[in-house]
Amino acid sequence: MRLRFLGGLGVLAAATILTTGCDSPPADTVKMADSKADAAAKAKASKAAKVQRAAAVKANELGQIPVLMFHRIVEKPATTDDRSPAQFRADLERLVREGYVPITAAEMVAGKIDIPAGKHPVVLTFDDSSPSQLTLNEVGVPQKDTAVAILKEVAAKHPGFRPVATMYITRDMFGKTVREEQAQTLQWLKDNGFDLGNHTRDHINLRGRSQKEVEEQISTIGKQITSLSGVKPTTIALPYGNQPKNKNWALHGPGYHHDGAFLAGYTPSAAPFSKAFEPAGIPRIKVMEKKGDCSQFCSEAWLDWLNKNQDMRYVSDGDPRTVAYPKFKNPYLRKTFATWALPY
Ligand SMILES: [Zn+2]
């Protein structure tokens, strides 16, 4: 047995030597070359199919993304920052009708935009961690008419509309003062696919503050969020939308590293794949009808504008590993995403 086996190897070696150098390559090499050519042809065909699919839905993954800014959801709005439950339901229903699918701020800044072909991403953000956004009963069910309860209701009615949002947390902790209750609330959010972001501990204006003060405000609440939930925030919303003297202090400091800092106004954001994307100052849009100060730069006006300017809006090709866009926009692709590029 053993001898025959060795003999077999010898024959194989001889055959290899004999065929090397002659015109026809050994059978194994031919096979390999064939499969390489096959693979290349397959890759080409699959890329062509991807390009075709992207073009069919007019994918534009260098287009603009609305990041909506909410505060309290209360029956009687006291300021123009508040929305009533009925208004918030209508806000969400409009997004459903117009083909938007929510992603989180963390997903956006990481470039993880996984929504179906032809759909538009929208980021829902809630500032100040108030009880009107989430209050849970004794068995962990969100109270009726809180922001989270409404978002889940609307999503249940419209499959495909993801019930996810980013909650920008301060020491207010959804009105909870007991550590165990704070942990329950934050862990519930994490377990239900919500994103936890930093909104500074005391909600102070960071403009003009020393580096030490800025870092302390950001790192203390960041650590608290992590110790309560295990989540390390990857984004921050700047109180009043004001950047510190050095805008990078909001992104990197002792114990924290953010991939994006969000402002308070006044335009849709560039896509994270675009050169126009500015991680230290990502614009958001206040949610409000077209009136008064909001006649031009709040959500109703901007959603109207994005509807009218389809070529400016982000449209997904349905594949999170590619960045698909009309070839004409090529100069705007961020270099870090060059290997994902799918121009058509
Ligand atoms: Zn705030």
mmCIF file of C-alpha atoms in Angstrom, residues 4-291:
data_model
loop_
_atom_site.group_PDB
_atom_site.id
_atom_site.type_symbol
_atom_site.label_atom_id
_atom_site.label_comp_id
_atom_site.label_asym_id
_atom_site.label_seq_id
_atom_site.Cartn_x
_atom_site.Cartn_y
_atom_site.Cartn_z
ATOM 1 C CA ARG A 4 2.154 1.990 -4.317
ATOM 2 C CA PHE A 5 1.271 5.347 -2.822
ATOM 3 C CA LEU A 6 4.830 6.577 -3.118
ATOM 4 C CA GLY A 7 4.979 5.198 -6.638
ATOM 5 C CA GLY A 8 1.886 7.146 -7.526
ATOM 6 C CA LEU A 9 3.494 10.341 -6.297
ATOM 7 C CA GLY A 10 6.562 9.609 -8.388
ATOM 8 C CA VAL A 11 4.486 9.236 -11.536
ATOM 9 C CA LEU A 12 2.726 12.488 -10.809
ATOM 10 C CA ALA A 13 6.035 14.284 -10.297
ATOM 11 C CA ALA A 14 7.394 12.860 -13.532
ATOM 12 C CA ALA A 15 4.308 13.932 -15.425
ATOM 13 C CA THR A 16 4.699 17.444 -14.099
ATOM 14 C CA ILE A 17 8.337 17.590 -15.118
ATOM 15 C CA LEU A 18 7.521 16.183 -18.559
ATOM 16 C CA THR A 19 4.825 18.701 -19.290
ATOM 17 C CA THR A 20 6.692 21.710 -17.944
ATOM 18 C CA GLY A 21 8.256 23.700 -20.739
ATOM 19 C CA CYS A 22 6.164 22.226 -23.554
ATOM 20 C CA ASP A 23 3.476 24.218 -25.328
ATOM 21 C CA SER A 24 0.463 22.805 -23.514
ATOM 22 C CA PRO A 25 0.459 23.602 -19.790
ATOM 23 C CA PRO A 26 -0.335 20.835 -17.293
ATOM 24 C CA ALA A 27 -3.996 19.938 -16.949
ATOM 25 C CA ASP A 28 -4.131 21.436 -13.428
ATOM 26 C CA THR A 29 -2.863 24.800 -14.619
ATOM 27 C CA VAL A 30 -5.383 24.886 -17.440
ATOM 28 C CA LYS A 31 -8.124 24.176 -14.969
ATOM 29 C CA MET A 32 -6.922 26.938 -12.665
ATOM 30 C CA ALA A 33 -6.666 29.457 -15.502
ATOM 31 C CA ASP A 34 -10.175 28.518 -16.565
ATOM 32 C CA SER A 35 -11.589 28.999 -13.114
ATOM 33 C CA LYS A 36 -9.748 32.335 -12.798
ATOM 34 C CA ALA A 37 -11.221 33.456 -16.092
ATOM 35 C CA ASP A 38 -14.607 32.159 -14.918
ATOM 36 C CA ALA A 39 -14.342 34.098 -11.697
ATOM 37 C CA ALA A 40 -13.315 37.259 -13.538
ATOM 38 C CA ALA A 41 -16.204 36.846 -15.971
ATOM 39 C CA LYS A 42 -18.606 36.220 -13.094
ATOM 40 C CA ALA A 43 -17.347 39.276 -11.199
ATOM 41 C CA LYS A 44 -17.760 41.359 -14.344
ATOM 42 C CA ALA A 45 -21.281 40.056 -14.917
ATOM 43 C CA SER A 46 -22.216 40.618 -11.293
ATOM 44 C CA LYS A 47 -20.842 44.172 -11.413
ATOM 45 C CA ALA A 48 -22.758 44.808 -14.621
ATOM 46 C CA ALA A 49 -25.933 43.505 -12.950
ATOM 47 C CA LYS A 50 -25.298 45.746 -9.928
ATOM 48 C CA VAL A 51 -24.768 48.750 -12.181
ATOM 49 C CA GLN A 52 -27.979 47.939 -14.021
ATOM 50 C CA ARG A 53 -29.937 47.622 -10.763
ATOM 51 C CA ALA A 54 -28.448 50.876 -9.445
ATOM 52 C CA ALA A 55 -29.337 52.715 -12.648
ATOM 53 C CA ALA A 56 -32.871 51.266 -12.658
ATOM 54 C CA VAL A 57 -33.659 52.863 -9.263
ATOM 55 C CA LYS A 58 -31.577 55.992 -10.044
ATOM 56 C CA ALA A 59 -29.381 55.218 -7.024
ATOM 57 C CA ASN A 60 -27.637 58.266 -5.640
ATOM 58 C CA GLU A 61 -25.579 57.357 -2.624
ATOM 59 C CA LEU A 62 -23.758 60.669 -2.739
ATOM 60 C CA GLY A 63 -27.085 62.464 -2.277
ATOM 61 C CA GLN A 64 -28.410 64.350 0.733
ATOM 62 C CA ILE A 65 -29.896 62.852 3.890
ATOM 63 C CA PRO A 66 -32.344 64.636 6.193
ATOM 64 C CA VAL A 67 -31.376 64.303 9.866
ATOM 65 C CA LEU A 68 -34.480 65.330 11.781
ATOM 66 C CA MET A 69 -34.218 66.914 15.213
ATOM 67 C CA PHE A 70 -36.982 66.281 17.732
ATOM 68 C CA HIS A 71 -37.217 67.297 21.361
ATOM 69 C CA ARG A 72 -40.307 66.606 23.486
ATOM 70 C CA ILE A 73 -43.481 64.857 22.314
ATOM 71 C CA VAL A 74 -46.206 66.402 24.472
ATOM 72 C CA GLU A 75 -49.974 66.868 24.184
ATOM 73 C CA LYS A 76 -49.686 70.667 24.456
ATOM 74 C CA PRO A 77 -46.526 71.898 22.715
ATOM 75 C CA ALA A 78 -45.037 74.744 24.768
ATOM 76 C CA THR A 79 -42.367 75.841 22.298
ATOM 77 C CA THR A 80 -41.713 75.266 18.601
ATOM 78 C CA ASP A 81 -39.284 72.508 19.629
ATOM 79 C CA ASP A 82 -42.161 70.360 20.919
ATOM 80 C CA ARG A 83 -44.393 68.144 18.790
ATOM 81 C CA SER A 84 -47.740 66.716 19.866
ATOM 82 C CA PRO A 85 -48.300 62.952 19.525
ATOM 83 C CA ALA A 86 -50.657 63.667 16.605
ATOM 84 C CA GLN A 87 -48.080 65.871 14.888
ATOM 85 C CA PHE A 88 -45.349 63.290 15.420
ATOM 86 C CA ARG A 89 -47.558 60.534 13.950
ATOM 87 C CA ALA A 90 -48.188 62.733 10.910
ATOM 88 C CA ASP A 91 -44.444 63.486 10.621
ATOM 89 C CA LEU A 92 -43.709 59.755 10.495
ATOM 90 C CA GLU A 93 -46.593 58.971 8.114
ATOM 91 C CA ARG A 94 -45.216 61.530 5.693
ATOM 92 C CA LEU A 95 -41.778 59.893 5.800
ATOM 93 C CA VAL A 96 -43.388 56.496 5.101
ATOM 94 C CA ARG A 97 -45.338 57.904 2.126
ATOM 95 C CA GLU A 98 -42.246 59.508 0.627
ATOM 96 C CA GLY A 99 -40.100 56.380 0.723
ATOM 97 C CA TYR A 100 -37.893 57.130 3.720
ATOM 98 C CA VAL A 101 -36.479 54.420 5.989
ATOM 99 C CA PRO A 102 -34.941 55.387 9.349
ATOM 100 C CA ILE A 103 -31.290 54.649 10.081
ATOM 101 C CA THR A 104 -29.432 55.715 13.229
ATOM 102 C CA ALA A 105 -26.856 58.489 13.498
ATOM 103 C CA ALA A 106 -24.247 55.831 14.356
ATOM 104 C CA GLU A 107 -25.092 53.921 11.172
ATOM 105 C CA MET A 108 -24.962 57.085 9.101
ATOM 106 C CA VAL A 109 -21.516 58.236 10.253
ATOM 107 C CA ALA A 110 -20.141 54.690 9.866
ATOM 108 C CA GLY A 111 -21.481 54.499 6.293
ATOM 109 C CA LYS A 112 -23.649 51.487 7.210
ATOM 110 C CA ILE A 113 -26.720 52.392 5.223
ATOM 111 C CA ASP A 114 -28.628 49.153 4.726
ATOM 112 C CA ILE A 115 -32.040 49.976 3.275
ATOM 113 C CA PRO A 116 -33.901 48.596 0.237
ATOM 114 C CA ALA A 117 -33.203 49.764 -3.311
ATOM 115 C CA GLY A 118 -34.992 52.966 -4.223
ATOM 116 C CA LYS A 119 -35.501 54.054 -0.599
ATOM 117 C CA HIS A 120 -34.137 57.175 1.111
ATOM 118 C CA PRO A 121 -32.454 57.162 4.530
ATOM 119 C CA VAL A 122 -33.691 59.508 7.246
ATOM 120 C CA VAL A 123 -32.146 59.908 10.701
ATOM 121 C CA LEU A 124 -34.549 60.559 13.583
ATOM 122 C CA THR A 125 -32.810 62.223 16.532
ATOM 123 C CA PHE A 126 -34.255 63.069 19.945
ATOM 124 C CA ASP A 127 -32.456 65.534 22.184
ATOM 125 C CA ASP A 128 -32.383 65.984 25.961
ATOM 126 C CA SER A 129 -33.552 62.486 27.092
ATOM 127 C CA SER A 130 -36.969 63.544 28.375
ATOM 128 C CA PRO A 131 -39.670 61.178 29.747
ATOM 129 C CA SER A 132 -41.910 62.192 26.831
ATOM 130 C CA GLN A 133 -39.550 60.262 24.560
ATOM 131 C CA LEU A 134 -39.523 57.058 26.570
ATOM 132 C CA THR A 135 -41.184 56.018 29.805
ATOM 133 C CA LEU A 136 -41.493 52.308 30.528
ATOM 134 C CA ASN A 137 -44.012 50.574 32.770
ATOM 135 C CA GLU A 138 -43.075 47.961 35.354
ATOM 136 C CA VAL A 139 -42.658 45.227 32.723
ATOM 137 C CA GLY A 140 -40.809 47.338 30.186
ATOM 138 C CA VAL A 141 -43.611 48.413 27.838
ATOM 139 C CA PRO A 142 -43.336 51.984 26.508
ATOM 140 C CA GLN A 143 -46.090 54.284 27.728
ATOM 141 C CA LYS A 144 -48.682 55.268 25.130
ATOM 142 C CA ASP A 145 -47.964 58.459 23.191
ATOM 143 C CA THR A 146 -44.275 58.582 24.076
ATOM 144 C CA ALA A 147 -42.049 59.086 21.033
ATOM 145 C CA VAL A 148 -40.786 55.520 21.104
ATOM 146 C CA ALA A 149 -44.314 54.049 21.433
ATOM 147 C CA ILE A 150 -45.539 56.104 18.469
ATOM 148 C CA LEU A 151 -42.534 55.192 16.340
ATOM 149 C CA LYS A 152 -43.107 51.482 17.057
ATOM 150 C CA GLU A 153 -46.840 51.800 16.238
ATOM 151 C CA VAL A 154 -46.195 53.463 12.887
ATOM 152 C CA ALA A 155 -43.475 50.951 12.013
ATOM 153 C CA ALA A 156 -45.782 48.019 12.854
ATOM 154 C CA LYS A 157 -48.348 49.432 10.433
ATOM 155 C CA HIS A 158 -45.768 49.871 7.683
ATOM 156 C CA PRO A 159 -43.399 46.903 7.380
ATOM 157 C CA GLY A 160 -39.970 48.023 6.214
ATOM 158 C CA PHE A 161 -40.137 51.300 8.144
ATOM 159 C CA ARG A 162 -37.511 50.593 10.814
ATOM 160 C CA PRO A 163 -38.406 51.719 14.359
ATOM 161 C CA VAL A 164 -34.945 53.111 15.124
ATOM 162 C CA ALA A 165 -33.740 56.500 16.285
ATOM 163 C CA THR A 166 -30.827 58.149 18.080
ATOM 164 C CA MET A 167 -31.423 59.428 21.598
ATOM 165 C CA TYR A 168 -29.080 62.264 22.647
ATOM 166 C CA ILE A 169 -28.678 61.841 26.367
ATOM 167 C CA THR A 170 -27.904 64.322 29.148
ATOM 168 C CA ARG A 171 -27.924 63.787 32.912
ATOM 169 C CA ASP A 172 -31.743 64.109 32.696
ATOM 170 C CA MET A 173 -31.832 60.391 31.779
ATOM 171 C CA PHE A 174 -35.486 60.304 30.715
ATOM 172 C CA GLY A 175 -36.512 61.659 34.129
ATOM 173 C CA LYS A 176 -34.981 58.730 36.022
ATOM 174 C CA THR A 177 -32.882 59.492 39.097
ATOM 175 C CA VAL A 178 -32.430 55.958 40.438
ATOM 176 C CA ARG A 179 -29.457 54.207 38.877
ATOM 177 C CA GLU A 180 -31.314 50.915 38.352
ATOM 178 C CA GLU A 181 -34.149 52.713 36.554
ATOM 179 C CA GLN A 182 -31.679 54.596 34.383
ATOM 180 C CA ALA A 183 -30.060 51.249 33.511
ATOM 181 C CA GLN A 184 -33.463 49.717 32.663
ATOM 182 C CA THR A 185 -34.303 52.581 30.297
ATOM 183 C CA LEU A 186 -30.945 52.694 28.509
ATOM 184 C CA GLN A 187 -30.740 48.915 28.218
ATOM 185 C CA TRP A 188 -34.269 48.788 26.817
ATOM 186 C CA LEU A 189 -33.232 51.270 24.127
ATOM 187 C CA LYS A 190 -30.130 49.269 23.281
ATOM 188 C CA ASP A 191 -32.068 45.959 23.197
ATOM 189 C CA ASN A 192 -34.650 47.480 20.853
ATOM 190 C CA GLY A 193 -32.169 48.750 18.276
ATOM 191 C CA PHE A 194 -32.083 52.397 19.379
ATOM 192 C CA ASP A 195 -28.839 54.322 19.318
ATOM 193 C CA LEU A 196 -27.472 56.159 22.370
ATOM 194 C CA GLY A 197 -25.654 59.410 21.691
ATOM 195 C CA ASN A 198 -23.874 62.006 23.822
ATOM 196 C CA HIS A 199 -25.524 65.406 24.443
ATOM 197 C CA THR A 200 -23.119 66.533 27.241
ATOM 198 C CA ARG A 201 -23.771 66.071 30.942
ATOM 199 C CA ASP A 202 -25.270 69.449 31.840
ATOM 200 C CA HIS A 203 -26.429 70.651 28.434
ATOM 201 C CA ILE A 204 -24.180 73.694 28.504
ATOM 202 C CA ASN A 205 -23.218 75.852 25.565
ATOM 203 C CA LEU A 206 -19.723 74.624 24.637
ATOM 204 C CA ARG A 207 -18.819 77.778 22.718
ATOM 205 C CA GLY A 208 -16.085 79.684 24.538
ATOM 206 C CA ARG A 209 -15.492 76.975 27.164
ATOM 207 C CA SER A 210 -12.007 75.708 28.007
ATOM 208 C CA GLN A 211 -10.817 72.407 26.608
ATOM 209 C CA LYS A 212 -10.959 70.947 30.126
ATOM 210 C CA GLU A 213 -14.603 71.967 30.618
ATOM 211 C CA VAL A 214 -15.611 70.667 27.192
ATOM 212 C CA GLU A 215 -13.913 67.333 27.758
ATOM 213 C CA GLU A 216 -15.373 66.975 31.235
ATOM 214 C CA GLN A 217 -18.926 67.666 30.007
ATOM 215 C CA ILE A 218 -18.599 65.074 27.261
ATOM 216 C CA SER A 219 -16.555 62.362 28.971
ATOM 217 C CA THR A 220 -18.579 62.165 32.214
ATOM 218 C CA ILE A 221 -21.938 61.527 30.511
ATOM 219 C CA GLY A 222 -20.265 59.231 27.977
ATOM 220 C CA LYS A 223 -18.860 57.086 30.792
ATOM 221 C CA GLN A 224 -22.214 57.051 32.574
ATOM 222 C CA ILE A 225 -24.018 55.894 29.406
ATOM 223 C CA THR A 226 -21.447 53.118 28.962
ATOM 224 C CA SER A 227 -21.575 51.951 32.568
ATOM 225 C CA LEU A 228 -25.402 51.839 32.508
ATOM 226 C CA SER A 229 -25.869 50.181 29.119
ATOM 227 C CA GLY A 230 -22.553 48.901 27.772
ATOM 228 C CA VAL A 231 -22.941 51.240 24.808
ATOM 229 C CA LYS A 232 -20.128 53.602 23.841
ATOM 230 C CA PRO A 233 -21.675 56.528 21.952
ATOM 231 C CA THR A 234 -20.147 57.146 18.526
ATOM 232 C CA THR A 235 -21.861 60.489 17.916
ATOM 233 C CA ILE A 236 -22.605 63.678 19.838
ATOM 234 C CA ALA A 237 -25.274 66.337 19.404
ATOM 235 C CA LEU A 238 -23.888 69.716 20.423
ATOM 236 C CA PRO A 239 -26.192 71.648 22.810
ATOM 237 C CA TYR A 240 -27.718 74.613 20.912
ATOM 238 C CA GLY A 241 -25.737 73.368 17.920
ATOM 239 C CA ASN A 242 -22.663 75.270 19.096
ATOM 240 C CA GLN A 243 -19.198 73.891 18.414
ATOM 241 C CA PRO A 244 -16.384 74.407 20.945
ATOM 242 C CA LYS A 245 -13.512 76.742 20.029
ATOM 243 C CA ASN A 246 -11.654 73.775 18.564
ATOM 244 C CA LYS A 247 -14.322 71.686 16.882
ATOM 245 C CA ASN A 248 -12.263 68.521 17.322
ATOM 246 C CA TRP A 249 -12.666 68.682 21.109
ATOM 247 C CA ALA A 250 -16.219 67.395 20.563
ATOM 248 C CA LEU A 251 -14.942 64.441 18.556
ATOM 249 C CA HIS A 252 -11.931 63.202 20.517
ATOM 250 C CA GLY A 253 -11.087 63.470 24.185
ATOM 251 C CA PRO A 254 -10.241 61.375 27.215
ATOM 252 C CA GLY A 255 -12.376 58.228 27.065
ATOM 253 C CA TYR A 256 -14.437 59.261 24.048
ATOM 254 C CA HIS A 257 -14.123 59.044 20.299
ATOM 255 C CA HIS A 258 -16.989 60.262 18.122
ATOM 256 C CA ASP A 259 -17.282 59.761 14.365
ATOM 257 C CA GLY A 260 -19.723 62.630 14.064
ATOM 258 C CA ALA A 261 -20.863 65.812 15.853
ATOM 259 C CA PHE A 262 -24.350 67.061 14.987
ATOM 260 C CA LEU A 263 -25.462 70.683 14.857
ATOM 261 C CA ALA A 264 -28.963 72.122 15.399
ATOM 262 C CA GLY A 265 -29.729 73.492 11.906
ATOM 263 C CA TYR A 266 -30.601 74.139 9.070
ATOM 264 C CA THR A 267 -30.114 71.932 6.010
ATOM 265 C CA PRO A 268 -30.091 68.268 4.971
ATOM 266 C CA SER A 269 -26.710 66.564 5.436
ATOM 267 C CA ALA A 270 -24.273 65.387 2.806
ATOM 268 C CA ALA A 271 -23.963 61.593 2.573
ATOM 269 C CA PRO A 272 -21.083 60.117 4.560
ATOM 270 C CA PHE A 273 -19.584 58.924 1.244
ATOM 271 C CA SER A 274 -19.404 62.461 -0.152
ATOM 272 C CA LYS A 275 -16.490 64.885 0.076
ATOM 273 C CA ALA A 276 -19.024 67.441 1.266
ATOM 274 C CA PHE A 277 -19.553 65.436 4.481
ATOM 275 C CA GLU A 278 -18.096 67.246 7.504
ATOM 276 C CA PRO A 279 -17.945 64.920 10.558
ATOM 277 C CA ALA A 280 -17.325 67.753 13.056
ATOM 278 C CA GLY A 281 -20.435 69.689 11.984
ATOM 279 C CA ILE A 282 -23.266 67.599 10.560
ATOM 280 C CA PRO A 283 -26.394 69.678 9.987
ATOM 281 C CA ARG A 284 -29.823 68.648 11.257
ATOM 282 C CA ILE A 285 -33.322 69.889 10.503
ATOM 283 C CA LYS A 286 -35.813 71.085 13.089
ATOM 284 C CA VAL A 287 -39.189 69.392 12.690
ATOM 285 C CA MET A 288 -41.777 72.077 12.042
ATOM 286 C CA GLU A 289 -44.323 73.299 9.511
ATOM 287 C CA LYS A 290 -43.570 76.073 7.010
ATOM 288 C CA LYS A 291 -44.344 79.105 9.138
#
